[in-house]
Short mmCIF file of C-alpha atoms in Angstrom, two decimals:
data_model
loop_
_atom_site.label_atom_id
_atom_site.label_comp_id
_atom_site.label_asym_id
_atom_site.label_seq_id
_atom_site.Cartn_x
_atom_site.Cartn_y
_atom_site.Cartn_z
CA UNK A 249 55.02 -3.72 -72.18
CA UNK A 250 55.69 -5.29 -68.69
CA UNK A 251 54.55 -9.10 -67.94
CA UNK A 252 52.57 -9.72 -64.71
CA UNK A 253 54.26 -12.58 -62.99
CA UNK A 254 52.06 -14.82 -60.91
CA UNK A 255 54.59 -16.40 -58.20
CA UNK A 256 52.75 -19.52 -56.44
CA UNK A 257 53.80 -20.52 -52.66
CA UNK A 258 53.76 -24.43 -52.72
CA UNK A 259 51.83 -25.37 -50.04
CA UNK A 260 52.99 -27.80 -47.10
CA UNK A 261 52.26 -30.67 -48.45
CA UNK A 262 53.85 -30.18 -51.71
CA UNK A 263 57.53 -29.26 -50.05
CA UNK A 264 56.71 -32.51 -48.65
CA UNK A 265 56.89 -33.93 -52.15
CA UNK A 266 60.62 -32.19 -52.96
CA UNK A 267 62.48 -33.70 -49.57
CA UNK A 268 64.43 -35.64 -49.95
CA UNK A 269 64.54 -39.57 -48.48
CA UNK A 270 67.35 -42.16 -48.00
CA UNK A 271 66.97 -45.35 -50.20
CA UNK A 272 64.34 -47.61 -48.63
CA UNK A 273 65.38 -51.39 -48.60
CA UNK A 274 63.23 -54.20 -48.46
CA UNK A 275 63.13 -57.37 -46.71
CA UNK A 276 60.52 -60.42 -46.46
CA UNK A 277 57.87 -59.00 -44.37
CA UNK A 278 58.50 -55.52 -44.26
CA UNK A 279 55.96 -53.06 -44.89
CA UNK A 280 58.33 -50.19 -46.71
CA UNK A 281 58.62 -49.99 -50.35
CA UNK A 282 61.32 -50.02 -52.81
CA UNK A 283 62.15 -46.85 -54.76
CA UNK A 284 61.45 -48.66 -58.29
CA UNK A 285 58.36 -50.09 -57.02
CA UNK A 286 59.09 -53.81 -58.26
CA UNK A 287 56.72 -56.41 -57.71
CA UNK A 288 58.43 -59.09 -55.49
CA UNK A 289 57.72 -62.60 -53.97
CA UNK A 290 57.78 -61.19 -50.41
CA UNK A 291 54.20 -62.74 -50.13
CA UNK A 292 56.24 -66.13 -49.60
CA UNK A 293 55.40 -68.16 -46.57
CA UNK A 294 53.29 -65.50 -45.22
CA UNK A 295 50.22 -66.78 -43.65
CA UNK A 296 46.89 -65.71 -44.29
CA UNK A 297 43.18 -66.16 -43.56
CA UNK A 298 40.44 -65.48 -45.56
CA UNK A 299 36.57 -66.12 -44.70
CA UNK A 300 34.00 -66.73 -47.31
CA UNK A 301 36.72 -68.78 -49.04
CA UNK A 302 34.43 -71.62 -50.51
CA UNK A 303 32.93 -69.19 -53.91
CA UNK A 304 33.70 -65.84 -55.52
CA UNK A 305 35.80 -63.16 -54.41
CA UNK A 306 36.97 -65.31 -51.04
CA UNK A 307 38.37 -68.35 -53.84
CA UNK A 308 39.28 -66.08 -56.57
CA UNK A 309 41.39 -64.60 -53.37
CA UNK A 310 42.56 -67.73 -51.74
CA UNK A 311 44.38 -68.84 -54.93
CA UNK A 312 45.92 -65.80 -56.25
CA UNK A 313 47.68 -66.06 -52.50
CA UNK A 314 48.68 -69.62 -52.78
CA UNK A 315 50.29 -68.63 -56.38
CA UNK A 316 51.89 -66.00 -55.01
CA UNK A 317 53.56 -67.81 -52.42
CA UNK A 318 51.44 -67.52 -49.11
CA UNK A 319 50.21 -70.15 -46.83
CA UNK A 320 46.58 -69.74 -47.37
CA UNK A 321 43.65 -70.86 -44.15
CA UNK A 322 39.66 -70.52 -45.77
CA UNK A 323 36.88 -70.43 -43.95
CA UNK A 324 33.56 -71.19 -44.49
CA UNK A 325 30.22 -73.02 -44.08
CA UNK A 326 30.32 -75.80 -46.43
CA UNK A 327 33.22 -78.20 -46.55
CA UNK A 328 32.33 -78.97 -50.28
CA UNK A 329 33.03 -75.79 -51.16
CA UNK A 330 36.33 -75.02 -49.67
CA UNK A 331 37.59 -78.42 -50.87
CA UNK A 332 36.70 -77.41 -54.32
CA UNK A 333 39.05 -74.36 -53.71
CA UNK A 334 41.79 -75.84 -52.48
CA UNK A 335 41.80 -78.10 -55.22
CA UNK A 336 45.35 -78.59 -56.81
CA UNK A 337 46.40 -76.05 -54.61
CA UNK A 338 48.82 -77.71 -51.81
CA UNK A 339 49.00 -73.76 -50.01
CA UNK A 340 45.26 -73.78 -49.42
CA UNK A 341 44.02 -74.84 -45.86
CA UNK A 342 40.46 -75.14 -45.10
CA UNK A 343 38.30 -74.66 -41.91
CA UNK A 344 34.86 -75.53 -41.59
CA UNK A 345 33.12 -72.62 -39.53
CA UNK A 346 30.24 -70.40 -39.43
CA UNK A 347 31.82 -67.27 -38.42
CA UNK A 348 28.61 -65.72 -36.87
CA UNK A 349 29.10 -67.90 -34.15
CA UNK A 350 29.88 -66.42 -31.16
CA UNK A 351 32.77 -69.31 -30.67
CA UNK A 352 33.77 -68.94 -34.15
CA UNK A 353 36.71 -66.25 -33.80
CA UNK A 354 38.66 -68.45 -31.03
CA UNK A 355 38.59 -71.93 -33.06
CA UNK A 356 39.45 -70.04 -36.56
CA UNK A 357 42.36 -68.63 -35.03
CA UNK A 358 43.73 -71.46 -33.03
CA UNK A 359 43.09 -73.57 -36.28
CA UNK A 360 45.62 -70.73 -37.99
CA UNK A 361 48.07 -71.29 -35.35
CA UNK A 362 48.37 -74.40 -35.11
CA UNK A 363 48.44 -74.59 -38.87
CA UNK A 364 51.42 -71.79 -39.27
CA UNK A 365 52.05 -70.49 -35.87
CA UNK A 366 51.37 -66.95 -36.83
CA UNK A 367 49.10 -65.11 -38.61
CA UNK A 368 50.20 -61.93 -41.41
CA UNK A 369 47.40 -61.33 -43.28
CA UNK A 370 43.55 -61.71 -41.95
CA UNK A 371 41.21 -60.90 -45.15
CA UNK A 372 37.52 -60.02 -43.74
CA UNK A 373 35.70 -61.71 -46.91
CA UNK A 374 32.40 -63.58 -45.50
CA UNK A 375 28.52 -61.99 -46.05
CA UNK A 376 25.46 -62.82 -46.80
CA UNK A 377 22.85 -60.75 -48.64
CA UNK A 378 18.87 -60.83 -48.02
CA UNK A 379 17.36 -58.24 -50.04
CA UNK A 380 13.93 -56.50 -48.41
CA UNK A 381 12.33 -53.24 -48.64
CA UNK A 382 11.66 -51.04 -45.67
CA UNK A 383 8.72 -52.48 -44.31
CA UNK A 384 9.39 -56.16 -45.22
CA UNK A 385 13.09 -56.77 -43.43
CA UNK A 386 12.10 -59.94 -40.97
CA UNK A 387 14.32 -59.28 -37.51
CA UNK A 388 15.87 -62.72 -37.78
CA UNK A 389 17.16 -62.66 -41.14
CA UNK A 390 18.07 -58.76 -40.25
CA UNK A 391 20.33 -60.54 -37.36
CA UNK A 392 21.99 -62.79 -39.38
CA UNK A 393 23.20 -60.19 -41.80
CA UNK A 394 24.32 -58.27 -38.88
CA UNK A 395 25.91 -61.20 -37.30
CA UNK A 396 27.77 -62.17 -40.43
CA UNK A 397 28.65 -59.24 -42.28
CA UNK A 398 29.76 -57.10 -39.10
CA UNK A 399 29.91 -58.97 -36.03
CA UNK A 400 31.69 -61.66 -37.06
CA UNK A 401 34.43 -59.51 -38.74
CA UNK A 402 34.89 -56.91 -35.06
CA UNK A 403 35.09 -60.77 -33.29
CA UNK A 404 37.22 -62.21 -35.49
CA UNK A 405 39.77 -59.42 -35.99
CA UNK A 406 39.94 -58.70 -32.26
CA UNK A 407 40.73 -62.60 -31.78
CA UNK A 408 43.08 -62.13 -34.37
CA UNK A 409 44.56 -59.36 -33.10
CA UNK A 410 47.69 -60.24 -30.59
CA UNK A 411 49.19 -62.51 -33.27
CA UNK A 412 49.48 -59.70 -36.12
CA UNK A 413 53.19 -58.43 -35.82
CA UNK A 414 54.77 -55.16 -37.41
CA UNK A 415 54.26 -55.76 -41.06
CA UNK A 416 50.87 -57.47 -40.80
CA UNK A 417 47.53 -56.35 -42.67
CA UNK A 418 43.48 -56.78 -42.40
CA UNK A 419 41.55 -56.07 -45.59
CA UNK A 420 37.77 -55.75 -45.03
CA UNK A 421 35.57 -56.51 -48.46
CA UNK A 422 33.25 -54.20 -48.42
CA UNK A 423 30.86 -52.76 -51.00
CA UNK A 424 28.66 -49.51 -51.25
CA UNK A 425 29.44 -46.06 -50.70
CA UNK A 426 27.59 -43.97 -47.96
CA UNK A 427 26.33 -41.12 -50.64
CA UNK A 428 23.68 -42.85 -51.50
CA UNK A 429 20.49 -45.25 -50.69
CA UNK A 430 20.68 -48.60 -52.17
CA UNK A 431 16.96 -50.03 -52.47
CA UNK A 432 15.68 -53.17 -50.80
CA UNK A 433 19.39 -53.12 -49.21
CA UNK A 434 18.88 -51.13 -46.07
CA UNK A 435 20.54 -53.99 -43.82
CA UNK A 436 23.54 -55.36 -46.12
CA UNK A 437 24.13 -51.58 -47.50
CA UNK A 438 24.72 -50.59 -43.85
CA UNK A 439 26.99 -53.34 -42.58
CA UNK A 440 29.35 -52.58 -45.50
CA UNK A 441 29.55 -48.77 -45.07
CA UNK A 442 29.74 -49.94 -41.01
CA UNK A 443 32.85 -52.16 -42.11
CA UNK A 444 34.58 -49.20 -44.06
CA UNK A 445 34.04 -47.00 -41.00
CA UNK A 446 36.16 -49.61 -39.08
CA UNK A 447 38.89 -49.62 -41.50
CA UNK A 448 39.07 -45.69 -40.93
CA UNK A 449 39.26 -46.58 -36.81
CA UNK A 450 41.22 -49.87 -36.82
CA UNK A 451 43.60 -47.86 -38.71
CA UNK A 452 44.25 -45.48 -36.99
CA UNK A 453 44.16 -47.18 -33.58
CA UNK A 454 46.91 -50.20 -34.58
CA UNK A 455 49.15 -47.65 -36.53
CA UNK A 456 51.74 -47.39 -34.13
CA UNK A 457 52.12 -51.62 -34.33
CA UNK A 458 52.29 -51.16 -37.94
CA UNK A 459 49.59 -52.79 -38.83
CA UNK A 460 47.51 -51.41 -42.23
CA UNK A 461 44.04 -51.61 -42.36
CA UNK A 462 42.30 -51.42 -45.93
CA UNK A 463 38.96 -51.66 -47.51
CA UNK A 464 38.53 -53.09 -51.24
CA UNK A 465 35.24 -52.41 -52.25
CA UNK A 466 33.76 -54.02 -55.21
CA UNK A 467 31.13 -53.07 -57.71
CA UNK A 468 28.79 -55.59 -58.95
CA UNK A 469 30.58 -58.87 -59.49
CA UNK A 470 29.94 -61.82 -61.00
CA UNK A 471 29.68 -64.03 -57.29
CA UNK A 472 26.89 -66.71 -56.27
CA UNK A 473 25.56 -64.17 -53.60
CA UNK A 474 22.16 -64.06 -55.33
CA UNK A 475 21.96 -67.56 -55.55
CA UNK A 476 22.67 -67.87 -51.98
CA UNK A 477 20.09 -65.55 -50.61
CA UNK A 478 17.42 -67.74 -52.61
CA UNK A 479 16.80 -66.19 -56.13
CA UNK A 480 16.21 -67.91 -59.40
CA UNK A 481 18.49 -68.06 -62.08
CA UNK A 482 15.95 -65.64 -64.10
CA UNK A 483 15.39 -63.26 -61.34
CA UNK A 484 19.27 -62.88 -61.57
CA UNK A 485 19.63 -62.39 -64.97
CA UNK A 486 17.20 -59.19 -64.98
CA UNK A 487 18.96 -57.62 -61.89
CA UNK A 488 22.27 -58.31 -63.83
CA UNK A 489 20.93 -56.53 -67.02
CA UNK A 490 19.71 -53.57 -64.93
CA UNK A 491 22.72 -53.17 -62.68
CA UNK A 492 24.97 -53.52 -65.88
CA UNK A 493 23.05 -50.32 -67.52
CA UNK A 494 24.46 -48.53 -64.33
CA UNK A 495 28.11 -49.18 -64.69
CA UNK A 496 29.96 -47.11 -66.85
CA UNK A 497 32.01 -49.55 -67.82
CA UNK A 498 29.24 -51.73 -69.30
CA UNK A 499 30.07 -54.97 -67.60
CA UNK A 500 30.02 -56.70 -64.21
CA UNK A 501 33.42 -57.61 -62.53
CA UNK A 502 35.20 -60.90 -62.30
CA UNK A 503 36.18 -62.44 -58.65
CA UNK A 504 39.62 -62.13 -60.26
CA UNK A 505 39.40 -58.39 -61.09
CA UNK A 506 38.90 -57.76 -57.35
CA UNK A 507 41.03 -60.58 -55.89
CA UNK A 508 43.78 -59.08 -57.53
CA UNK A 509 43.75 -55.37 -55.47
CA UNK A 510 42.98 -57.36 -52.46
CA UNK A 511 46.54 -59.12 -53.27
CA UNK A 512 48.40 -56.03 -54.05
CA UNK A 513 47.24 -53.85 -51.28
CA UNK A 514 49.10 -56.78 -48.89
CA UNK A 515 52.20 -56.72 -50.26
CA UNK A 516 54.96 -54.74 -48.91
CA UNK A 517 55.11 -52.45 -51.61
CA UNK A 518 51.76 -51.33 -50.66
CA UNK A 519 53.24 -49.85 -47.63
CA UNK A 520 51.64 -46.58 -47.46
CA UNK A 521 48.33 -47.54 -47.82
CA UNK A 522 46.06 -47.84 -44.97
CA UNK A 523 42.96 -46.31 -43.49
CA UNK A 524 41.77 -45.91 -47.26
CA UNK A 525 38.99 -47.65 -49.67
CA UNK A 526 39.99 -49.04 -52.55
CA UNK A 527 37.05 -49.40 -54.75
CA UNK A 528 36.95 -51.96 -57.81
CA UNK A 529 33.57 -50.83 -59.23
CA UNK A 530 33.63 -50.24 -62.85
CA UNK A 531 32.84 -46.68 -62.40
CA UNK A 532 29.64 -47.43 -60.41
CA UNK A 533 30.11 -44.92 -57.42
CA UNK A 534 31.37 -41.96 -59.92
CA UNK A 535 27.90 -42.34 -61.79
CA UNK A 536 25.83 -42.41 -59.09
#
């Protein structure tokens, strides 16, 4: 009795896999990895901005930089707010701006200069949500999502731009996927699949600086958003019931949870990754 051998030819990309590479080292800064994959400090003294830094994701964000070791600049409407962030945390800088504003981008960054000369790490956090069904979305308040969830991050990021040096990184927070419609979301849904579609670009286009470019998207987390755009604390407590019935994982996310990959895809370590969403959703997108 003869046995039929089946003889596979790896493709391409998984020779790739078997060449071998000369021992990467790893210096403050740098964007290669080690080997052994070891978390380090190298987010020490690195300076970084993040908008929408007075609530949620944006503080959960701030701080987890500051502990790390980063010089940390938030920005946001309400200097109440961003106090209360920085609070007992000497790394944490705030910046009182609207970032819709058309002069927003120039004073945020020359705020970030003077405050650290440079800038590594630009984290595009701020948005605003103002839920409407087709047929209801006002033009105004359509513009001001625009302005803030979109606009403000191409302005800002371009301002940004000729002080991020080899090694530096922009992380847009975005949110849905594109596979699907999102009701009563037409305008917010669309500026956050817009966002992710500049991650793909600015990625490839500032490559050769090395500069990464990343999306973390979350899922539904636990974030004053609602309460911002104007809805009771009962109105949010049925939406969170219904929107946790959706998640596989039974449970909205903490700022923490997504603060954390926002973090991680900065450090050097993390070298590899750009042009790519990183979504923090509990299993939301895979369910559909």
């Amino acid at each position: 009795m003869r046995t039929a051998i089946a003889v596979v030819k790896p493709s391409p990309s998984a020779w790739l896999c078997l060449i071998p590479s000369p021992p990467l080292t790893l210096t403050p800064g740098s964007r290669l990895s080690v080997p052994n994959m070891k978390e380090t400090n190298t987010l020490h003294g690195r300076a970084v901005l993040i908008t929408g830094g007075g609530t949620g994701i944006g503080r959960a964000t701030a701080r987890q930089f500051a502990a790390a070791g980063a010089e940390v600049l938030i920005i946001g409407r309400t200097a109440e707010r961003l106090a209360e962030t920085a609070k007992e945390h000497p790394r944490i800088r705030t910046f009182v701006a609207d970032v819709a504003s058309p002069d927003a981008p120039a004073a945020i960054v020359a705020a970030a200069l003077d405050a650290f000369g440079r800038i590594d790490v630009l984290v595009n956090n701020a948005a605003i949500t103002r839920p409407a069904p087709l047929g209801a979305i006002d033009r105004k308040v359509a513009e001001e999502q625009l302005a803030t969830n979109l606009l403000a991050p191409v302005f800002l990021t371009q301002h940004a731009l000729p002080h991020l040096e080899d090694g530096g990184t922009i992380v847009n927070v975005t949110s849905n996927p594109p596979h699907y419609g999102w009701a009563n979301n037409s305008i917010y849904g669309s500026t956050k699949v817009a966002l992710d579609f500049l991650t793909h670009t600015w990625a490839v286009e500032l490559a050769h600086r090395g500069i990464r470019v990343v999306s973390v998207a979350p899922g539904i987390t636990a974030t004053p958003v609602l309460s911002h755009a104007g809805f009771s604390d009962e109105q949010i407590a049925v939406a969170g019931k219904e929107l946790r019935a959706r998640i596989p994982l039974g449970r909205v996310a903490q700022p923490e949870e997504i603060s954390w990959w926002i973090v991680n895809a900065v450090r050097p370590e993390a070298g590899y990754l750009t042009g790519t969403i990183v979504r923090v959703d509990g299993g939301l997108s895979a369910s559909g």
